[in-house]
MMTF fields as JSON, N, C-alpha, C and O atoms, coordinates in Angstrom:
{
  "mmtfVersion": "1.0.0",
  "mmtfProducer": "UNKNOWN",
  "numBonds": 371,
  "numAtoms": 372,
  "numGroups": 93,
  "numChains": 1,
  "numModels": 1,
  "chainsPerModel": [1],
  "groupsPerChain": [93],
  "chainIdList": ["A"],
  "bondAtomList": [4, 2, 8, 6, 12, 10, 16, 14, 20, 18, 24, 22, 28, 26, 32, 30, 36, 34, 40, 38, 44, 42, 48, 46, 52, 50, 56, 54, 60, 58, 64, 62, 68, 66, 72, 70, 76, 74, 80, 78, 84, 82, 88, 86, 92, 90, 96, 94, 100, 98, 104, 102, 108, 106, 112, 110, 116, 114, 120, 118, 124, 122, 128, 126, 132, 130, 136, 134, 140, 138, 144, 142, 148, 146, 152, 150, 156, 154, 160, 158, 164, 162, 168, 166, 172, 170, 176, 174, 180, 178, 184, 182, 188, 186, 192, 190, 196, 194, 200, 198, 204, 202, 208, 206, 212, 210, 216, 214, 220, 218, 224, 222, 228, 226, 232, 230, 236, 234, 240, 238, 244, 242, 248, 246, 252, 250, 256, 254, 260, 258, 264, 262, 268, 266, 272, 270, 276, 274, 280, 278, 284, 282, 288, 286, 292, 290, 296, 294, 300, 298, 304, 302, 308, 306, 312, 310, 316, 314, 320, 318, 324, 322, 328, 326, 332, 330, 336, 334, 340, 338, 344, 342, 348, 346, 352, 350, 356, 354, 360, 358, 364, 362, 368, 366],
  "bondOrderList": [1, 1, 1, 1, 1, 1, 1, 1, 1, 1, 1, 1, 1, 1, 1, 1, 1, 1, 1, 1, 1, 1, 1, 1, 1, 1, 1, 1, 1, 1, 1, 1, 1, 1, 1, 1, 1, 1, 1, 1, 1, 1, 1, 1, 1, 1, 1, 1, 1, 1, 1, 1, 1, 1, 1, 1, 1, 1, 1, 1, 1, 1, 1, 1, 1, 1, 1, 1, 1, 1, 1, 1, 1, 1, 1, 1, 1, 1, 1, 1, 1, 1, 1, 1, 1, 1, 1, 1, 1, 1, 1, 1],
  "groupList": [{"groupName": "UNK", "atomNameList": ["N", "CA", "C", "O"], "elementList": ["N", "C", "C", "O"], "formalChargeList": [0, 0, 0, 0], "bondAtomList": [1, 0, 2, 1, 3, 2], "bondOrderList": [1, 1, 2], "singleLetterCode": "X", "chemCompType": "L-PEPTIDE LINKING"}],
  "groupTypeList": [0, 0, 0, 0, 0, 0, 0, 0, 0, 0, 0, 0, 0, 0, 0, 0, 0, 0, 0, 0, 0, 0, 0, 0, 0, 0, 0, 0, 0, 0, 0, 0, 0, 0, 0, 0, 0, 0, 0, 0, 0, 0, 0, 0, 0, 0, 0, 0, 0, 0, 0, 0, 0, 0, 0, 0, 0, 0, 0, 0, 0, 0, 0, 0, 0, 0, 0, 0, 0, 0, 0, 0, 0, 0, 0, 0, 0, 0, 0, 0, 0, 0, 0, 0, 0, 0, 0, 0, 0, 0, 0, 0, 0],
  "groupIdList": [1, 2, 3, 4, 5, 6, 7, 8, 9, 10, 11, 12, 13, 14, 15, 16, 17, 18, 19, 20, 21, 22, 23, 24, 25, 26, 27, 28, 29, 30, 31, 32, 33, 34, 35, 36, 37, 38, 39, 40, 41, 42, 43, 44, 45, 46, 47, 48, 49, 50, 51, 52, 53, 54, 55, 56, 57, 58, 59, 60, 61, 62, 63, 64, 65, 66, 67, 68, 69, 70, 71, 72, 73, 74, 75, 76, 77, 78, 79, 80, 81, 82, 83, 84, 85, 86, 87, 88, 89, 90, 91, 92, 93],
  "secStructList": [7, 7, 3, 3, 3, 3, 3, 3, 3, 6, 6, 1, 7, 3, 3, 3, 3, 3, 3, 1, 7, 6, 6, 7, 1, 1, 3, 3, 3, 3, 3, 3, 3, 3, 3, 3, 3, 7, 7, 4, 4, 4, 7, 2, 2, 2, 2, 2, 2, 2, 6, 7, 7, 7, 6, 6, 1, 3, 3, 7, 7, 7, 3, 3, 3, 3, 3, 3, 7, 1, 3, 3, 3, 3, 3, 3, 7, 7, 2, 2, 2, 2, 2, 2, 2, 2, 2, 7, 7, 5, 6, 6, 7],
  "xCoordList": [-21.803, -20.616, -19.835, -20.384, -18.568, -17.726, -17.228, -16.836, -17.255, -16.843, -15.665, -15.735, -14.581, -13.432, -13.756, -14.232, -13.492, -13.788, -12.716, -12.001, -12.627, -11.92, -12.993, -13.797, -13.001, -14.006, -13.328, -12.309, -13.897, -13.444, -14.453, -15.657, -13.948, -14.834, -14.701, -13.759, -15.657, -15.63, -14.523, -14.307, -13.834, -12.68, -11.372, -10.302, -11.461, -10.327, -9.689, -8.542, -10.437, -9.966, -10.095, -11.058, -9.127, -9.163, -8.848, -7.727, -9.867, -9.769, -10.144, -11.158, -9.319, -9.596, -10.14, -9.73, -11.052, -11.544, -12.604, -12.821, -13.262, -14.355, -15.653, -15.677, -16.73, -18.041, -19.068, -18.868, -20.14, -21.266, -22.281, -23.086, -22.244, -23.269, -22.636, -22.365, -22.399, -21.754, -22.631, -22.126, -23.934, -24.854, -25.145, -25.784, -24.698, -24.989, -24.317, -23.18, -25.034, -24.48, -24.913, -26.109, -23.958, -22.527, -22.181, -22.949, -21.013, -20.555, -19.612, -18.793, -19.729, -18.881, -17.877, -18.259, -16.59, -15.534, -14.835, -14.587, -14.522, -13.698, -12.295, -12.113, -11.311, -9.913, -9.518, -9.0, -9.77, -9.608, -8.177, -7.518, -7.712, -6.395, -6.561, -7.266, -5.912, -6.003, -4.773, -3.653, -5.001, -3.895, -3.501, -4.245, -2.331, -1.838, -1.218, -1.231, -0.671, -0.054, 0.013, 0.393, -0.359, -0.133, 0.825, 0.774, 1.695, 2.71, 2.129, 1.09, 2.83, 2.383, 2.189, 1.307, 3.001, 2.919, 1.638, 1.334, 0.882, -0.377, -1.496, -2.355, -1.49, -2.551, -3.77, -4.888, -3.571, -4.664, -5.548, -5.187, -6.707, -7.634, -8.116, -8.278, -8.344, -8.771, -7.695, -8.016, -6.429, -5.333, -5.276, -4.932, -5.611, -5.654, -6.697, -6.529, -7.767, -8.795, -8.407, -8.845, -7.596, -7.227, -5.987, -6.012, -4.883, -3.637, -3.242, -2.394, -3.842, -3.5, -2.278, -1.687, -1.898, -0.739, 0.555, 0.695, 1.491, 2.815, 3.805, 3.427, 5.046, 6.057, 6.324, 6.841, 5.985, 6.233, 5.037, 5.127, 3.924, 2.751, 2.959, 3.779, 2.214, 2.253, 0.879, -0.129, 0.861, -0.39, -0.396, 0.62, -1.55, -1.685, -1.701, -1.722, -1.689, -1.945, -3.403, -4.189, -3.741, -5.1, -5.945, -5.534, -7.13, -8.107, -9.118, -9.56, -9.492, -10.441, -11.764, -12.367, -12.199, -13.41, -13.411, -12.789, -14.12, -14.257, -15.621, -16.099, -16.231, -17.503, -17.188, -16.693, -17.469, -17.145, -18.412, -19.33, -18.447, -19.528, -19.004, -17.795, -19.876, -19.464, -18.857, -17.9, -19.398, -18.881, -19.183, -20.32, -18.157, -18.34, -18.198, -18.694, -17.522, -17.367, -17.018, -16.331, -17.507, -17.166, -16.727, -17.501, -15.469, -14.903, -14.82, -14.397, -15.219, -14.923, -13.424, -12.761, -12.887, -11.443, -11.151, -11.832, -10.139, -9.725, -9.044, -8.601, -8.965, -8.269, -6.795, -6.228, -6.18, -4.768, -4.587, -3.626, -5.499, -5.409, -5.602, -4.88, -6.554, -6.788, -5.532, -5.177, -4.869, -3.63, -2.531, -1.77, -2.451, -1.449, -1.73, -0.804, -3.0, -3.359, -2.959, -2.407, -3.232, -2.912, -1.399, -0.949, -0.628, 0.824, 1.566, 2.752, 0.908, 1.588, 2.144, 1.442, 3.4, 3.959, 3.282, 2.781, 3.277, 2.689, 3.68, 4.839, 3.208, 4.046, 4.634, 3.919, 5.932, 6.612, 7.006, 7.566, 6.726, 7.086, 8.108, 8.522],
  "yCoordList": [15.644, 16.151, 14.984, 14.19, 14.885, 13.82, 14.175, 15.31, 13.177, 13.341, 12.409, 11.22, 12.942, 12.116, 11.357, 11.935, 10.048, 9.208, 8.139, 7.783, 7.643, 6.407, 5.425, 5.732, 4.249, 3.233, 2.015, 1.542, 1.514, 0.265, -0.823, -0.572, -2.047, -3.162, -4.263, -4.284, -5.16, -6.274, -7.283, -8.214, -7.114, -7.959, -7.244, -7.654, -6.181, -5.395, -4.538, -4.112, -4.286, -3.378, -1.932, -1.57, -1.11, 0.329, 0.999, 0.919, 1.667, 2.168, 3.64, 4.05, 4.432, 5.839, 5.992, 5.272, 6.922, 7.236, 8.312, 8.922, 8.536, 9.505, 8.784, 7.79, 9.304, 8.719, 9.834, 10.969, 9.486, 10.413, 10.231, 11.124, 9.059, 8.74, 7.966, 6.772, 8.634, 7.98, 6.933, 6.074, 6.988, 6.05, 4.816, 3.881, 4.789, 3.663, 2.392, 2.423, 1.268, -0.043, -1.015, -1.241, -1.596, -1.365, 0.066, 0.74, 0.503, 1.849, 1.772, 0.857, 2.724, 2.785, 3.916, 5.055, 3.595, 4.597, 4.736, 3.749, 5.965, 6.255, 6.603, 7.071, 6.369, 6.693, 6.121, 6.829, 4.841, 4.169, 3.698, 3.203, 3.865, 3.375, 2.676, 3.168, 1.531, 0.777, 1.038, 1.141, 1.142, 1.22, -0.212, -0.921, -0.625, -1.978, -2.088, -3.153, -0.967, -0.903, 0.561, 1.413, 0.851, 2.213, 2.158, 1.26, 3.144, 3.219, 3.894, 4.552, 3.71, 4.214, 5.731, 6.237, 6.456, 7.915, 8.466, 9.647, 7.629, 8.066, 8.198, 9.071, 7.35, 7.394, 6.566, 6.904, 5.495, 4.578, 5.079, 6.003, 4.46, 4.79, 6.232, 6.913, 6.697, 8.082, 9.034, 10.063, 8.696, 9.503, 9.495, 10.508, 8.36, 8.295, 9.253, 9.768, 9.493, 10.444, 11.883, 12.814, 12.071, 13.408, 13.961, 15.079, 13.167, 13.66, 12.878, 13.331, 11.715, 10.884, 10.038, 10.122, 9.221, 8.354, 9.161, 10.2, 8.66, 9.267, 8.446, 7.453, 8.851, 8.196, 6.756, 6.01, 6.342, 4.949, 4.034, 2.826, 4.588, 3.773, 3.097, 3.534, 2.037, 1.335, 1.463, 1.015, 2.082, 2.398, 1.75, 1.737, 1.216, 0.517, 1.492, 2.711, 0.913, 1.676, 2.149, 1.734, 3.013, 3.55, 2.686, 2.376, 2.299, 1.621, 2.663, 3.484, 2.653, 3.656, 3.651, 4.698, 2.457, 2.357, 1.024, 0.055, 0.996, -0.224, -0.186, 0.873, -1.349, -1.494, -2.255, -3.38, -1.651, -2.264, -2.711, -1.921, -3.98, -4.527, -4.747, -4.683, -5.001, -5.255, -4.022, -4.133, -2.868, -1.612, -1.523, -1.725, -1.219, -1.052, 0.389, 0.754, 1.228, 2.64, 3.439, 2.955, 4.677, 5.625, 6.906, 7.522, 7.309, 8.5, 9.627, 9.416, 10.818, 12.0, 12.242, 11.842, 12.887, 13.088, 14.576, 15.279, 15.049, 16.445, 16.669, 15.719, 17.923, 18.246, 17.845, 17.359, 18.049, 17.674, 16.17, 15.723, 15.389, 13.933, 13.503, 12.627, 14.096, 13.747, 14.031, 13.246, 15.132, 15.468, 14.443, 14.066, 13.998, 12.994, 11.655, 10.977, 11.273, 10.044, 10.142, 9.191, 11.28, 11.456, 11.42, 10.94, 11.921, 12.013, 10.756, 10.616, 9.851, 8.668, 7.799, 7.524, 7.369, 6.483, 5.119, 4.676, 4.47, 3.134, 2.118, 2.078, 1.294, 0.266, -0.632, -1.145, -0.819, -1.743, -1.186, -1.906, 0.081, 0.67, 1.755, 2.355],
  "zCoordList": [-9.795, -9.133, -8.536, -7.773, -8.881, -8.355, -6.959, -6.687, -6.084, -4.694, -4.435, -4.744, -3.869, -3.487, -2.214, -1.237, -2.234, -1.074, -0.892, -1.828, 0.326, 0.641, 1.093, 1.974, 0.486, 0.779, 1.398, 0.895, 2.485, 3.101, 2.78, 2.724, 2.568, 2.27, 3.32, 4.113, 3.302, 4.247, 3.942, 4.718, 2.844, 2.499, 2.833, 2.381, 3.619, 4.096, 3.008, 3.139, 1.934, 0.902, 1.356, 2.032, 0.986, 1.253, -0.083, -0.586, -0.648, -2.016, -2.063, -1.499, -2.741, -2.989, -4.407, -5.317, -4.585, -5.924, -5.849, -4.802, -6.973, -7.009, -7.318, -8.044, -6.755, -6.983, -7.167, -6.736, -7.801, -7.957, -6.84, -6.576, -6.172, -5.174, -4.026, -4.157, -2.908, -1.766, -1.104, -0.382, -1.336, -0.695, -1.548, -1.064, -2.795, -3.684, -3.181, -2.71, -3.287, -2.957, -4.046, -4.227, -4.776, -4.658, -5.065, -5.751, -4.628, -4.956, -6.153, -6.247, -7.057, -8.244, -8.051, -7.783, -8.191, -8.101, -9.438, -10.131, -9.79, -10.964, -10.477, -9.352, -11.337, -11.016, -9.66, -8.796, -9.494, -8.201, -7.981, -8.895, -6.744, -6.319, -4.978, -4.098, -4.825, -3.581, -2.718, -3.219, -1.43, -0.491, -0.138, 0.539, -0.601, -0.347, 1.035, 1.654, 1.515, 2.84, 3.233, 2.43, 4.477, 4.965, 6.138, 6.979, 6.166, 7.207, 8.448, 8.397, 9.55, 10.845, 10.849, 11.542, 10.085, 10.089, 9.475, 9.642, 8.768, 8.158, 9.193, 9.067, 10.198, 11.196, 10.822, 11.211, 10.078, 9.755, 8.632, 7.902, 8.503, 7.421, 7.537, 6.525, 8.751, 8.915, 8.388, 7.794, 8.604, 8.085, 6.568, 5.958, 5.944, 4.489, 3.922, 2.817, 4.666, 4.246, 4.582, 3.906, 5.613, 6.08, 5.379, 4.864, 5.357, 4.758, 3.513, 2.744, 3.304, 2.16, 2.436, 3.512, 1.467, 1.654, 1.722, 1.076, 2.517, 2.626, 1.804, 1.183, 1.802, 0.988, 1.334, 0.502, 2.541, 2.941, 2.678, 2.902, 2.209, 1.877, 0.53, -0.277, 0.299, -0.98, -1.627, -1.079, -2.801, -3.481, -4.866, -5.561, -5.255, -6.535, -7.707, -7.536, -8.89, -10.113, -10.089, -9.238, -11.027, -11.115, -12.043, -13.162, -11.57, -12.416, -12.884, -12.08, -14.15, -14.638, -13.868, -13.633, -13.484, -12.661, -11.927, -12.362, -10.812, -10.024, -9.343, -8.937, -9.226, -8.51, -7.235, -7.291, -6.086, -4.797, -4.088, -3.868, -3.736, -2.93, -1.52, -1.295, -0.586, 0.785, 1.44, 2.208, 1.147, 1.688, 3.182, 3.609, 3.965, 5.413, 5.859, 6.925, 5.057, 5.405, 4.161, 3.262, 4.127, 3.074, 3.766, 4.498, 3.529, 4.15, 3.139, 2.002, 3.545, 2.754, 2.801, 3.759, 1.785, 1.654, 1.509, 0.763, 2.222, 2.096, 0.749, 0.103, 0.334, -0.911, -0.835, -1.813, 0.329, 0.507, 0.351, -0.275, 0.913, 0.793, -0.654, -1.132, -1.362, -2.769, -3.591, -4.469, -3.317, -4.031, -3.727, -4.617, -2.48, -2.106, -2.785, -3.23, -2.864, -3.568, -5.035, -5.589, -5.671, -7.079, -7.326, -8.366, -6.382, -6.537, -6.104, -6.402, -5.417, -4.878, -6.01, -6.984, -5.885, -6.913, -6.883, -5.849, -8.032, -8.13, -7.582, -7.995, -6.642, -6.027, -7.09, -7.95, -7.03, -7.923, -9.27, -10.097, -9.508, -10.813, -10.662, -11.655]
}
């Protein structure tokens, strides 16, 4: 079963994606998108997990999969936030 998560890394990465195992280290995410910048209206990383990125956030393209090491936090994501991540435009395109 795939679980939507936001993962923070010790290199200050903030990445959304799906995983089969939230406890795995390194963690493997499918359909991963990085938050390049979040605006004040999001409410920080917790907001990215709760409401997802807003129109003023900058979100990367989708990578089919990514392996993240140095994980410092794994957040569960609401359905509304997952939908916002999926709908977010790709920065620069």
